[in-house]
PDB file of C-alpha atoms in Angstrom:
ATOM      1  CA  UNK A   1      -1.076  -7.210 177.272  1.00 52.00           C
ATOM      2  CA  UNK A   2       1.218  -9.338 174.863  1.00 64.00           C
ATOM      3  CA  UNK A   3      -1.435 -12.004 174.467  1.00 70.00           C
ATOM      4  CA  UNK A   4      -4.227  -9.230 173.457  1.00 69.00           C
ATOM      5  CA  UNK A   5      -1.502  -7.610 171.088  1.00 75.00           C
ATOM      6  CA  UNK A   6      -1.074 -10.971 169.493  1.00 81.00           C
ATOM      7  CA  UNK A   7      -4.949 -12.320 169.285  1.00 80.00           C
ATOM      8  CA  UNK A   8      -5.988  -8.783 167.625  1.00 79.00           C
ATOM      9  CA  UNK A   9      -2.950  -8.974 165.002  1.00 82.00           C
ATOM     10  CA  UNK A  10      -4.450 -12.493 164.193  1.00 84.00           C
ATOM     11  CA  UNK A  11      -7.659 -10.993 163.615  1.00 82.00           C
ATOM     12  CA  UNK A  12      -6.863  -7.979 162.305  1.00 83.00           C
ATOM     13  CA  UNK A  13      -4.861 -10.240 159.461  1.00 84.00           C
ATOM     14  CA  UNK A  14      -8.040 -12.020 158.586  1.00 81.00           C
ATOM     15  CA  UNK A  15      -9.566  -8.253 157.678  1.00 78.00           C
ATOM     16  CA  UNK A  16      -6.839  -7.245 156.156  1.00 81.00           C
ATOM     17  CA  UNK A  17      -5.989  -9.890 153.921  1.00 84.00           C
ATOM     18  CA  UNK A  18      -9.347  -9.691 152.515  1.00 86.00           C
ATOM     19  CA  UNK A  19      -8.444  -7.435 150.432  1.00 88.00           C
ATOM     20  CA  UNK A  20      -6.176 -10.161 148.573  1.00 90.00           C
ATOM     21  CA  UNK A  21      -9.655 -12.132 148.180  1.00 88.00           C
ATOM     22  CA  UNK A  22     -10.998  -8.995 146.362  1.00 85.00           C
ATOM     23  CA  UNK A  23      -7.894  -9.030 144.243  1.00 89.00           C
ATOM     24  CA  UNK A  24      -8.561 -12.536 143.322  1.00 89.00           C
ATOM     25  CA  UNK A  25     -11.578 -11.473 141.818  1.00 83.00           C
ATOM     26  CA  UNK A  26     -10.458  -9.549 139.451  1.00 84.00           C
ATOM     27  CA  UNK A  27      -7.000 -11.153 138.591  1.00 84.00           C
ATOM     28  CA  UNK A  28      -9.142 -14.427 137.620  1.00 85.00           C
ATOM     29  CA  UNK A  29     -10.925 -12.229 135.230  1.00 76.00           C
ATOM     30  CA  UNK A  30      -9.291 -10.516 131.503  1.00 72.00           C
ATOM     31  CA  UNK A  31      -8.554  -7.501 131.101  1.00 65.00           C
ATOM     32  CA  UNK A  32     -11.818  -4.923 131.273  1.00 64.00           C
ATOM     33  CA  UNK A  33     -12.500  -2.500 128.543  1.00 72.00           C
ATOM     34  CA  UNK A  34     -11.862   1.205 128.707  1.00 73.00           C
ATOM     35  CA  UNK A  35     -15.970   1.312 129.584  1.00 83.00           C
ATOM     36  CA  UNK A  36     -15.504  -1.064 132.192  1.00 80.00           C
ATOM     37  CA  UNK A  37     -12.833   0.158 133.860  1.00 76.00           C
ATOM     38  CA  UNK A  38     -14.609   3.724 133.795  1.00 83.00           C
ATOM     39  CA  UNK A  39     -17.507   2.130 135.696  1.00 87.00           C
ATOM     40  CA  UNK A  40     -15.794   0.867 138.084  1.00 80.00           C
ATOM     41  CA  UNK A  41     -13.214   3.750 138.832  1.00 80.00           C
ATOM     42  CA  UNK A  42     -16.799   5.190 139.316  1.00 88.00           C
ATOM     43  CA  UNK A  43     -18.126   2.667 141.644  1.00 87.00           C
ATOM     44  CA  UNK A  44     -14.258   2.918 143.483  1.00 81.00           C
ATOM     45  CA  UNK A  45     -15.003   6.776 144.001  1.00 86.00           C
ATOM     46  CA  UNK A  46     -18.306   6.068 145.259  1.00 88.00           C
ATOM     47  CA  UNK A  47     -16.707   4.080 147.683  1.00 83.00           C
ATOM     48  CA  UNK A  48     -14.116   6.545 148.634  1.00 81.00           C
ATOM     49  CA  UNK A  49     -16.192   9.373 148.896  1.00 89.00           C
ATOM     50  CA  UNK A  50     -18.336   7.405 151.380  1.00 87.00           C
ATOM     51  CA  UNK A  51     -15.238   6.267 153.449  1.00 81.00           C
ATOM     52  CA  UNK A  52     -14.225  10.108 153.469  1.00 85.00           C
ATOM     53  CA  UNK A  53     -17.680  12.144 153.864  1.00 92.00           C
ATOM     54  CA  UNK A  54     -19.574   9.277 156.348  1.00 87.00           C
ATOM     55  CA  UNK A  55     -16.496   7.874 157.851  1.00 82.00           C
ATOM     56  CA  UNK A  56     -13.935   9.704 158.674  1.00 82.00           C
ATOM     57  CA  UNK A  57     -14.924  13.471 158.408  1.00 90.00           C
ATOM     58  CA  UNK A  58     -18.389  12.324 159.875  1.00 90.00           C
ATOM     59  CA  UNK A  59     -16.781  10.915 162.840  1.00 86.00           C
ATOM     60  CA  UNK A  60     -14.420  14.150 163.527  1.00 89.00           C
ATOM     61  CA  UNK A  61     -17.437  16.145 163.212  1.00 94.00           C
ATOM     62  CA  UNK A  62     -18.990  14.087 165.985  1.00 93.00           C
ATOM     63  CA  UNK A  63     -15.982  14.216 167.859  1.00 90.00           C
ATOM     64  CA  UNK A  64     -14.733  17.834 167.739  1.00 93.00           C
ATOM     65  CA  UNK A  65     -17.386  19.497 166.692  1.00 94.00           C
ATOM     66  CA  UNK A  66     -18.699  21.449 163.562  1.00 94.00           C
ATOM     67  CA  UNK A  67     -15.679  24.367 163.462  1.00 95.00           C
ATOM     68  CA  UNK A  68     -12.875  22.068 164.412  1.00 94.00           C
ATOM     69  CA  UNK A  69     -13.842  18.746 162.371  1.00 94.00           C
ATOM     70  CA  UNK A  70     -14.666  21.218 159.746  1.00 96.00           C
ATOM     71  CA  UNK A  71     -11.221  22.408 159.967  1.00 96.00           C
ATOM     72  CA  UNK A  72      -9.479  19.745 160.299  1.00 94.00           C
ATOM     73  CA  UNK A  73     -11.288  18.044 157.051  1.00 95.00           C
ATOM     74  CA  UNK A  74     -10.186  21.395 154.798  1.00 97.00           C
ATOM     75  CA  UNK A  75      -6.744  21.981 155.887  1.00 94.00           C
ATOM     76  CA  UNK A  76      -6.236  17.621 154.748  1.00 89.00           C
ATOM     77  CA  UNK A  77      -8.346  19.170 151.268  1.00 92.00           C
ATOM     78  CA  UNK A  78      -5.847  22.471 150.658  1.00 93.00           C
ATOM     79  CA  UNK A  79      -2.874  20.309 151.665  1.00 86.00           C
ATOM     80  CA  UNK A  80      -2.977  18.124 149.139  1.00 80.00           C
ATOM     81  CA  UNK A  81      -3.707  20.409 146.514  1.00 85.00           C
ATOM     82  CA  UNK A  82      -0.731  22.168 146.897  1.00 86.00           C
ATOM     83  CA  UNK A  83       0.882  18.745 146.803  1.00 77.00           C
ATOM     84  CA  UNK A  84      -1.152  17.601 144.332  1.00 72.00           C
ATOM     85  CA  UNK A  85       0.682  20.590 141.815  1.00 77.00           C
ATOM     86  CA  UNK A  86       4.116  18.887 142.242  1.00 69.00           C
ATOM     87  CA  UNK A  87       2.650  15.502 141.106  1.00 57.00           C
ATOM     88  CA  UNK A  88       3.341  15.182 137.502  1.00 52.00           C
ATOM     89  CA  UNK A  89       0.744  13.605 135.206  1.00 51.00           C
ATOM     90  CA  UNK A  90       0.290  12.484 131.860  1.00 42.00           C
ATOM     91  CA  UNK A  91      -2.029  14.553 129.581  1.00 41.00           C
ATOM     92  CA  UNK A  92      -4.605  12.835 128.429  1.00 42.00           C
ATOM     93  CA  UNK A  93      -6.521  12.931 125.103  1.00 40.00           C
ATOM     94  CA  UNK A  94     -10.368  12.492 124.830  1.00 44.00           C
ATOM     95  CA  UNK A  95     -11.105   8.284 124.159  1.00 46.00           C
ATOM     96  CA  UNK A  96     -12.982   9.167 120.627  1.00 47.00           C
ATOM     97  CA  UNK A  97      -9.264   9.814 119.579  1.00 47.00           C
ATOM     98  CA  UNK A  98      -7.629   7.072 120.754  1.00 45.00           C
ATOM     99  CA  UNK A  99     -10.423   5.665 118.251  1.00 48.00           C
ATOM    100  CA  UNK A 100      -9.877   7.587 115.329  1.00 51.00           C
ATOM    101  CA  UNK A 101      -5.829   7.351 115.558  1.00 48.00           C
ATOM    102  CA  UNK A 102      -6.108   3.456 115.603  1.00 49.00           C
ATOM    103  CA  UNK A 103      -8.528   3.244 112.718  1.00 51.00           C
ATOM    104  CA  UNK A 104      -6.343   5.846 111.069  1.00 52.00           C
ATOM    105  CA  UNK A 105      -3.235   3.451 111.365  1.00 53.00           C
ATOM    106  CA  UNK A 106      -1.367   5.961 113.912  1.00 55.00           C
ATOM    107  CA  UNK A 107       1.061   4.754 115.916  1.00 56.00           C
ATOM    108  CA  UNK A 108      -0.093   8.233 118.283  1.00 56.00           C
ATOM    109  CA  UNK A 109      -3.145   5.954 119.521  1.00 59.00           C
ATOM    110  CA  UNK A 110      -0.167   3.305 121.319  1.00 66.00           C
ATOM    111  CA  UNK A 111       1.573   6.039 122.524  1.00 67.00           C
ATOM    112  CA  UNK A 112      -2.022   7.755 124.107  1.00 68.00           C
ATOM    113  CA  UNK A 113      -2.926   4.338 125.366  1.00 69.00           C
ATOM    114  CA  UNK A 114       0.074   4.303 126.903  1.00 74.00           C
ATOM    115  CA  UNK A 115      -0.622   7.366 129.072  1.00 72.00           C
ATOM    116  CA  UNK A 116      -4.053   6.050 129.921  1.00 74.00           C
ATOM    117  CA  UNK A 117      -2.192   3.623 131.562  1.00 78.00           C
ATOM    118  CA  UNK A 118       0.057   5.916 133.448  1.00 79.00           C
ATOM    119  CA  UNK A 119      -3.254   7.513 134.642  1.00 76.00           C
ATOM    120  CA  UNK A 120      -4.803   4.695 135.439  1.00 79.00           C
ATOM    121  CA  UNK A 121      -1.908   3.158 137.627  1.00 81.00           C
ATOM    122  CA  UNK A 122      -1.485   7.126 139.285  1.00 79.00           C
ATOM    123  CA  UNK A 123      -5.634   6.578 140.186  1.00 76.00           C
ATOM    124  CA  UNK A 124      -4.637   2.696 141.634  1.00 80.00           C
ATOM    125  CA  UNK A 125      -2.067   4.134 143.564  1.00 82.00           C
ATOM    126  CA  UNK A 126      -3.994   6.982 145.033  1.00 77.00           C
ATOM    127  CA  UNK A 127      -6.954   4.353 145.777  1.00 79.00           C
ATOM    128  CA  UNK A 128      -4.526   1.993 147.892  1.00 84.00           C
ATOM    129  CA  UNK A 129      -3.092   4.571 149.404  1.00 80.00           C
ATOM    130  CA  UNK A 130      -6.245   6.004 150.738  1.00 76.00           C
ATOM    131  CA  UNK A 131      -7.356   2.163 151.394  1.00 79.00           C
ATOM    132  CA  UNK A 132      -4.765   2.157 153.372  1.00 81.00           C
ATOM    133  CA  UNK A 133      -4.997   5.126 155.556  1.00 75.00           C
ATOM    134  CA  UNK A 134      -8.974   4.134 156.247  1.00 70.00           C
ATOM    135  CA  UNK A 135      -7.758   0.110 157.322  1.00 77.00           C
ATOM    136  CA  UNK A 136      -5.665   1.699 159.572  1.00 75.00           C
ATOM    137  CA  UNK A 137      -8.258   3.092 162.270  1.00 71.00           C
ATOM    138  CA  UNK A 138      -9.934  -0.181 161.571  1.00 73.00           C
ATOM    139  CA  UNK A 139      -6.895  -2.011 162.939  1.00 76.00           C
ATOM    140  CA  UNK A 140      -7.317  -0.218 166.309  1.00 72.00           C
ATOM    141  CA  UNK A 141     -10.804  -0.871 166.569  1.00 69.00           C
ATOM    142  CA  UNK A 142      -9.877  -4.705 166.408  1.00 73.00           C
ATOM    143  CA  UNK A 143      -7.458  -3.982 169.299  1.00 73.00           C
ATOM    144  CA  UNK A 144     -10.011  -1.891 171.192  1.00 65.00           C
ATOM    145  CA  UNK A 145     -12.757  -5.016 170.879  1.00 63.00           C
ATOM    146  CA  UNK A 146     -10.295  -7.555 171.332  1.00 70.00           C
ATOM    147  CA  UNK A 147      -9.486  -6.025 174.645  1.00 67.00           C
ATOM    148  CA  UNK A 148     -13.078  -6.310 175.466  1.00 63.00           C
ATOM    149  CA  UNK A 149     -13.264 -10.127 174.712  1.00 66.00           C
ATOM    150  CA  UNK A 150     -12.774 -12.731 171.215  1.00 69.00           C
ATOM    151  CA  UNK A 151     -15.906 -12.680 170.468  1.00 66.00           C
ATOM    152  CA  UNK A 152     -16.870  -8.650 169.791  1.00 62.00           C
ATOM    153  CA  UNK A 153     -13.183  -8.952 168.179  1.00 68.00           C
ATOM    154  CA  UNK A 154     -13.730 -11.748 166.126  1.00 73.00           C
ATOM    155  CA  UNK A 155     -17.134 -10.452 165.294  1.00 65.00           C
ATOM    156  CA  UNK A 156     -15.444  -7.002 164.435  1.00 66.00           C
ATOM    157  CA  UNK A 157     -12.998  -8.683 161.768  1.00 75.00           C
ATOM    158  CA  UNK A 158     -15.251 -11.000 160.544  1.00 70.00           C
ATOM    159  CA  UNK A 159     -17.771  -7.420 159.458  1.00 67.00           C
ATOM    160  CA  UNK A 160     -14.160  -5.874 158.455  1.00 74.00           C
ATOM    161  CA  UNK A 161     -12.895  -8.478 156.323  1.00 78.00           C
ATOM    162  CA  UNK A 162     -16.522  -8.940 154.569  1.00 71.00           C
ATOM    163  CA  UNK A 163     -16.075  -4.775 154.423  1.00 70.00           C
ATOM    164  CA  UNK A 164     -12.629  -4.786 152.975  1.00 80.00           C
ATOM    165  CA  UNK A 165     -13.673  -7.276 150.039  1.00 81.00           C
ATOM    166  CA  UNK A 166     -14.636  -4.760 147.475  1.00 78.00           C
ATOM    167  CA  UNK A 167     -12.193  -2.019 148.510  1.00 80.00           C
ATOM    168  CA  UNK A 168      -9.531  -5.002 147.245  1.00 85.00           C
ATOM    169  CA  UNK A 169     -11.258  -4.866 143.832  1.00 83.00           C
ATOM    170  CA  UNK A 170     -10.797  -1.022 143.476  1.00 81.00           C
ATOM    171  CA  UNK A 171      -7.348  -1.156 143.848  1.00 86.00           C
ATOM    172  CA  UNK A 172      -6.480  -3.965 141.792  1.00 87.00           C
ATOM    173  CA  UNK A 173      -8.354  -3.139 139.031  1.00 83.00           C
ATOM    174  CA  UNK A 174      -6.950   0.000 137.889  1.00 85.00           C
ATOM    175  CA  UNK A 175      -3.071  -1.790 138.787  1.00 87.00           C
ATOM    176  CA  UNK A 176      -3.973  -4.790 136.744  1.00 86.00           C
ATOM    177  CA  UNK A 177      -4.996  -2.675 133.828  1.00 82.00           C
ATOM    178  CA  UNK A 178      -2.060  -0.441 133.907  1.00 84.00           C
ATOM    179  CA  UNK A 179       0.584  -3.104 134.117  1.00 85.00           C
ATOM    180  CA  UNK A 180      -1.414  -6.575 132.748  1.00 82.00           C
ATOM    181  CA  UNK A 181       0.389  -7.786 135.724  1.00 86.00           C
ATOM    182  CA  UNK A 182      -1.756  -9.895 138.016  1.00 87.00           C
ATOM    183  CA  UNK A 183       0.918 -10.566 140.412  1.00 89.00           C
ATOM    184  CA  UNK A 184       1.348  -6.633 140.499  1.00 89.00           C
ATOM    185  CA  UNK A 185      -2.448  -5.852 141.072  1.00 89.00           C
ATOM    186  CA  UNK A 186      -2.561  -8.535 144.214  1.00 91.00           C
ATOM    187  CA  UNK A 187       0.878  -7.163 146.025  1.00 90.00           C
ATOM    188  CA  UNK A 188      -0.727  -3.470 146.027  1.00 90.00           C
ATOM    189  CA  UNK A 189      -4.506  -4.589 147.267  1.00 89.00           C
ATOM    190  CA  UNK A 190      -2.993  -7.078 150.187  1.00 89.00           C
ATOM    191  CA  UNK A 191      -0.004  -4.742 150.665  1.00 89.00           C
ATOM    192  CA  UNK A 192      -3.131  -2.153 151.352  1.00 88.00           C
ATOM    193  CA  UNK A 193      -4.962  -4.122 153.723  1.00 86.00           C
ATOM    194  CA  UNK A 194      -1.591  -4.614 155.966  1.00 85.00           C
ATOM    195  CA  UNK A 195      -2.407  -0.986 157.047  1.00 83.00           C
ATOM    196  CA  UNK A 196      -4.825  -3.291 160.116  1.00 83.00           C
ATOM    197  CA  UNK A 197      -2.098  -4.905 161.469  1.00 85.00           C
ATOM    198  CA  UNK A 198      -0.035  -1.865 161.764  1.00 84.00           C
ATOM    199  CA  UNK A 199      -2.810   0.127 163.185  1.00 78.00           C
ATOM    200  CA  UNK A 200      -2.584  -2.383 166.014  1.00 79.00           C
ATOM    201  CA  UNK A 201       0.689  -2.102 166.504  1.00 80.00           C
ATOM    202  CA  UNK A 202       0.287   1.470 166.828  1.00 77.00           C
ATOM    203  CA  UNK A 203      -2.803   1.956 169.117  1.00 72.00           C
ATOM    204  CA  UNK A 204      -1.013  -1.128 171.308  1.00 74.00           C
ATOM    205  CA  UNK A 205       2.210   0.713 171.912  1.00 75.00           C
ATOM    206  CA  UNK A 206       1.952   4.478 171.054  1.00 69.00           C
ATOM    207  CA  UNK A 207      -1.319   5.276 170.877  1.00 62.00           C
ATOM    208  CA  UNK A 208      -1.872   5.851 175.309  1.00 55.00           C
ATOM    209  CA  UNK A 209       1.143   7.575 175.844  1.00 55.00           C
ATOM    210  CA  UNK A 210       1.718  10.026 173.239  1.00 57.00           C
ATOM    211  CA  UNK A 211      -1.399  10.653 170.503  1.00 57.00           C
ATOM    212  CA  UNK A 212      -4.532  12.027 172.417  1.00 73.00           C
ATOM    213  CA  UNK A 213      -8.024  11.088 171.113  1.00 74.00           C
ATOM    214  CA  UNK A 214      -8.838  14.748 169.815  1.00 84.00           C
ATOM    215  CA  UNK A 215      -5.432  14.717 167.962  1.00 81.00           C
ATOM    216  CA  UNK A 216      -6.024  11.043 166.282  1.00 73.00           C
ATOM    217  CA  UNK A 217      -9.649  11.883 165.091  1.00 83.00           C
ATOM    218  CA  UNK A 218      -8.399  15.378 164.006  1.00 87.00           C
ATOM    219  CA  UNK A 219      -5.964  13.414 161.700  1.00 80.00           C
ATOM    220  CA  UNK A 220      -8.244  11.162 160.560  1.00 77.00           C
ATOM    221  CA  UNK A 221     -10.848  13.914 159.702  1.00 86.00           C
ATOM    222  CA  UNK A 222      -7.892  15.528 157.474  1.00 86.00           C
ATOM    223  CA  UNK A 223      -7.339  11.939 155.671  1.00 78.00           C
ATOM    224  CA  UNK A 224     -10.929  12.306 155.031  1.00 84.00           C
ATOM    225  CA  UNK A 225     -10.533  15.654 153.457  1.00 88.00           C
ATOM    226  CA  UNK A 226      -7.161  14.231 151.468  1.00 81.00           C
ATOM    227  CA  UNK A 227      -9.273  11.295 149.995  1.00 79.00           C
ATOM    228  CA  UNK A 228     -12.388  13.587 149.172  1.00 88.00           C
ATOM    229  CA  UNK A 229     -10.000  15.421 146.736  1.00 88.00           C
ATOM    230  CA  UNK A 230      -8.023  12.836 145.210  1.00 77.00           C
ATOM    231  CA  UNK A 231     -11.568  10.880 144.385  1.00 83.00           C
ATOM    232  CA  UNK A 232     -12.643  14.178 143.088  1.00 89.00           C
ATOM    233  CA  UNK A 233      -9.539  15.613 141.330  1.00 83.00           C
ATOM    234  CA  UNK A 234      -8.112  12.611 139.996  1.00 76.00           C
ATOM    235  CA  UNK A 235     -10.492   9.429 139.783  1.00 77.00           C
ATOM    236  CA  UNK A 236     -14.142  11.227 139.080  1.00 88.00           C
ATOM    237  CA  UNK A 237     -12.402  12.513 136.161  1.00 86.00           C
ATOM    238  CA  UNK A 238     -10.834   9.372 134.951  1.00 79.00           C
ATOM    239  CA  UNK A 239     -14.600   7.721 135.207  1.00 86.00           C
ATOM    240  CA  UNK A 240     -15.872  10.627 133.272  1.00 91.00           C
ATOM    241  CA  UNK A 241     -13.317  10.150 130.225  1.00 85.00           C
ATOM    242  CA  UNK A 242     -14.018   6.372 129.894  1.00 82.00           C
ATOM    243  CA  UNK A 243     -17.602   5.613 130.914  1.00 88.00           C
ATOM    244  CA  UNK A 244     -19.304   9.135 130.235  1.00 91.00           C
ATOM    245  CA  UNK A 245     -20.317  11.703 132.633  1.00 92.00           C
ATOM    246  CA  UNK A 246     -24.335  10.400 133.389  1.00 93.00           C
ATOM    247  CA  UNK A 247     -23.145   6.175 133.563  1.00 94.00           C
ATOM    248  CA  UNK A 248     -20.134   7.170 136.026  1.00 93.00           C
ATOM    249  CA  UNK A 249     -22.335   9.402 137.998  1.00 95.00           C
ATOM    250  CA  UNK A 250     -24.577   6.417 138.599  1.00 95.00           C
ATOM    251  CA  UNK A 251     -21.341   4.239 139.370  1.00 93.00           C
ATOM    252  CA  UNK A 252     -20.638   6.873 141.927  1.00 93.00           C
ATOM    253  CA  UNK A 253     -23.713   6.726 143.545  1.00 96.00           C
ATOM    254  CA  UNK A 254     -23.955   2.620 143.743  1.00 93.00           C
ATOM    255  CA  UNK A 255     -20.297   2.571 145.478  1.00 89.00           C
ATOM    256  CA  UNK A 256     -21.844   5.003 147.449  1.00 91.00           C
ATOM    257  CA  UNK A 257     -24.845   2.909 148.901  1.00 92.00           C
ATOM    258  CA  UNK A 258     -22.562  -0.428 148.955  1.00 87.00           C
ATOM    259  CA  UNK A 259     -19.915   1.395 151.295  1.00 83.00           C
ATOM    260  CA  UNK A 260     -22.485   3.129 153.337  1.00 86.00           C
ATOM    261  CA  UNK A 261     -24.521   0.163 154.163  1.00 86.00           C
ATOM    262  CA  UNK A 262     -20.798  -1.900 154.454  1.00 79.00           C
ATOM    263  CA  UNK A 263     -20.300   0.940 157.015  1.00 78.00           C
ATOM    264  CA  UNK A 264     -23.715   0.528 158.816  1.00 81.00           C
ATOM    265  CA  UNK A 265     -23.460  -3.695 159.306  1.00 78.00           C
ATOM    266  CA  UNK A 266     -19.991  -2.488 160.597  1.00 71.00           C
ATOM    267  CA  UNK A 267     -20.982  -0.105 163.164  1.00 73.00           C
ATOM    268  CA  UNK A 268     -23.278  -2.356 164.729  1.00 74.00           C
ATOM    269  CA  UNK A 269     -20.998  -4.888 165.015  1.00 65.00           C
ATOM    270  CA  UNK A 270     -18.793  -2.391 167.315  1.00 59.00           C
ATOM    271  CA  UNK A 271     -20.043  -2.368 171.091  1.00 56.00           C
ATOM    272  CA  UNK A 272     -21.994   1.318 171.574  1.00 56.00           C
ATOM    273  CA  UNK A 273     -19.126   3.233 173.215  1.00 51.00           C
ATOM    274  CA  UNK A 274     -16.597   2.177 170.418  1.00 51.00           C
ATOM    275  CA  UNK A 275     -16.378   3.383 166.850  1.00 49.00           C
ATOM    276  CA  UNK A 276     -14.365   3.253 164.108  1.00 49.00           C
TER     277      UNK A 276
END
């Protein structure tokens, strides 16, 4: 058991740590533009709302059932909303006059750019945490296939880490534009992708004896229904404010059809009776 333990946390580091490699991508790269970073908070919720809609609350659906995956999903959705009133949060002024401030000589536009940043590091934070709560099933399903043999394991984390890549560029770009910190933006996206590992850890020595199946997917379905609001509530918005309602909308919709087909090339990497 120990020697399966330790061959999936090897390969569930090699998925994980891509996220660092998606990091990299951006840290090697200035600064982007208020547009920029719009379109890609865009493309980020695209890729969050897949994760949460044809991942998780899909698969508790499949599971459970319409009623209780249903269920499950909405009671993660109303939970965080009432948490989601205790969070405080910078008000934000339209971007036009951040524009007209600075061309006005106002020292209000610093102070307003200022709270973008705020927001923007609140929206990175929320994006690795849900990361981080979608690597973590993914960590047991390295487990599960390493059990079965290397090779469906090393095939799993090889489609994971490939998977993971750009989910390490949507949380270190929003960090690195907060802070201008590139060291800062590369801790949070690998610190995300650690969430594997642990999942191993977990389904190796907790998992069989005290979470059942219908419990775990239950869960899961209720992240789903946590990150569905947060991408809706908090990063959707943020898109909007930058990059314009109809160009984010697109974003949205490209993140979509990267994570979903990331998702497919996945799945059929997974032996038929396993799934993430």
């Amino acid at each position: 058991m120990d020697s399966h333990v330790s061959v999936a946390l090897a390969l569930s580091l090699v998925g994980g740590l891509s996220t660092s490699i998606g990091a990299l991508f951006v840290i090697i790269n200035q600064s982007p533009s208020l547009k920029m970073l719009g379109l890609l908070q865009g493309f980020a919720a695209g890729l969050m709302l897949s994760i949460s809609f044809f991942d998780l609350a899909h698969n508790a659906l499949n599971s459970l059932g319409f009623l209780k995956g249903n269920l499950w999903f909405f009671a993660g959705v109303i939970f965080f909303a009432v948490v989601a009133n205790f969070i405080p949060e910078p008000t934000l002024a339209p971007a036009s006059d951040v524009k007209s401030r600075k061309k006005d000589g106002d020292e209000g536009g610093k102070d307003i750019m200022k709270k973008r940043r705020r927001q923007v590091l609140f929206s990175g934070i929320i994006t690795a945490i849900g990361i981080s709560l979608h690597n973590f099933p993914e960590g047991m399903a390295v487990f599960l296939g390493s059990m079965k043999g290397l090779r469906v394991g090393l095939n799993l984390a090889l489609a994971i880490a490939l998977h993971n890549i750009p989910e390490g560029v949507a949380v270190a770009l929003p960090v690195y534009f907060a802070t201008q910190s590139k060291w800062q933006a590369f801790k949070l996206a690998s610190l995300s992708g650690f969430a594997e590992p642990l999942g191993v850890v977990i389904v190796a020595y907790l998992f069989p004896s005290s979470l059942s199946p219908e419990i775990l997917e239950g869960l899961l379905g209720s992240v789903g229904g946590v990150m569905a609001f947060l991408t809706l509530h908090e990063m959707l918005p943020l898109a909007f404010d930058y990059a314009g309602p109809k160009q984010s909308v697109k974003a949205v919709f490209c993140g979509m059809a990267f994570m979903s087909a990331s998702l497919y090339f996945l799945s059929i990497s997974l032996p038929e009776e396993m799934n993430l």
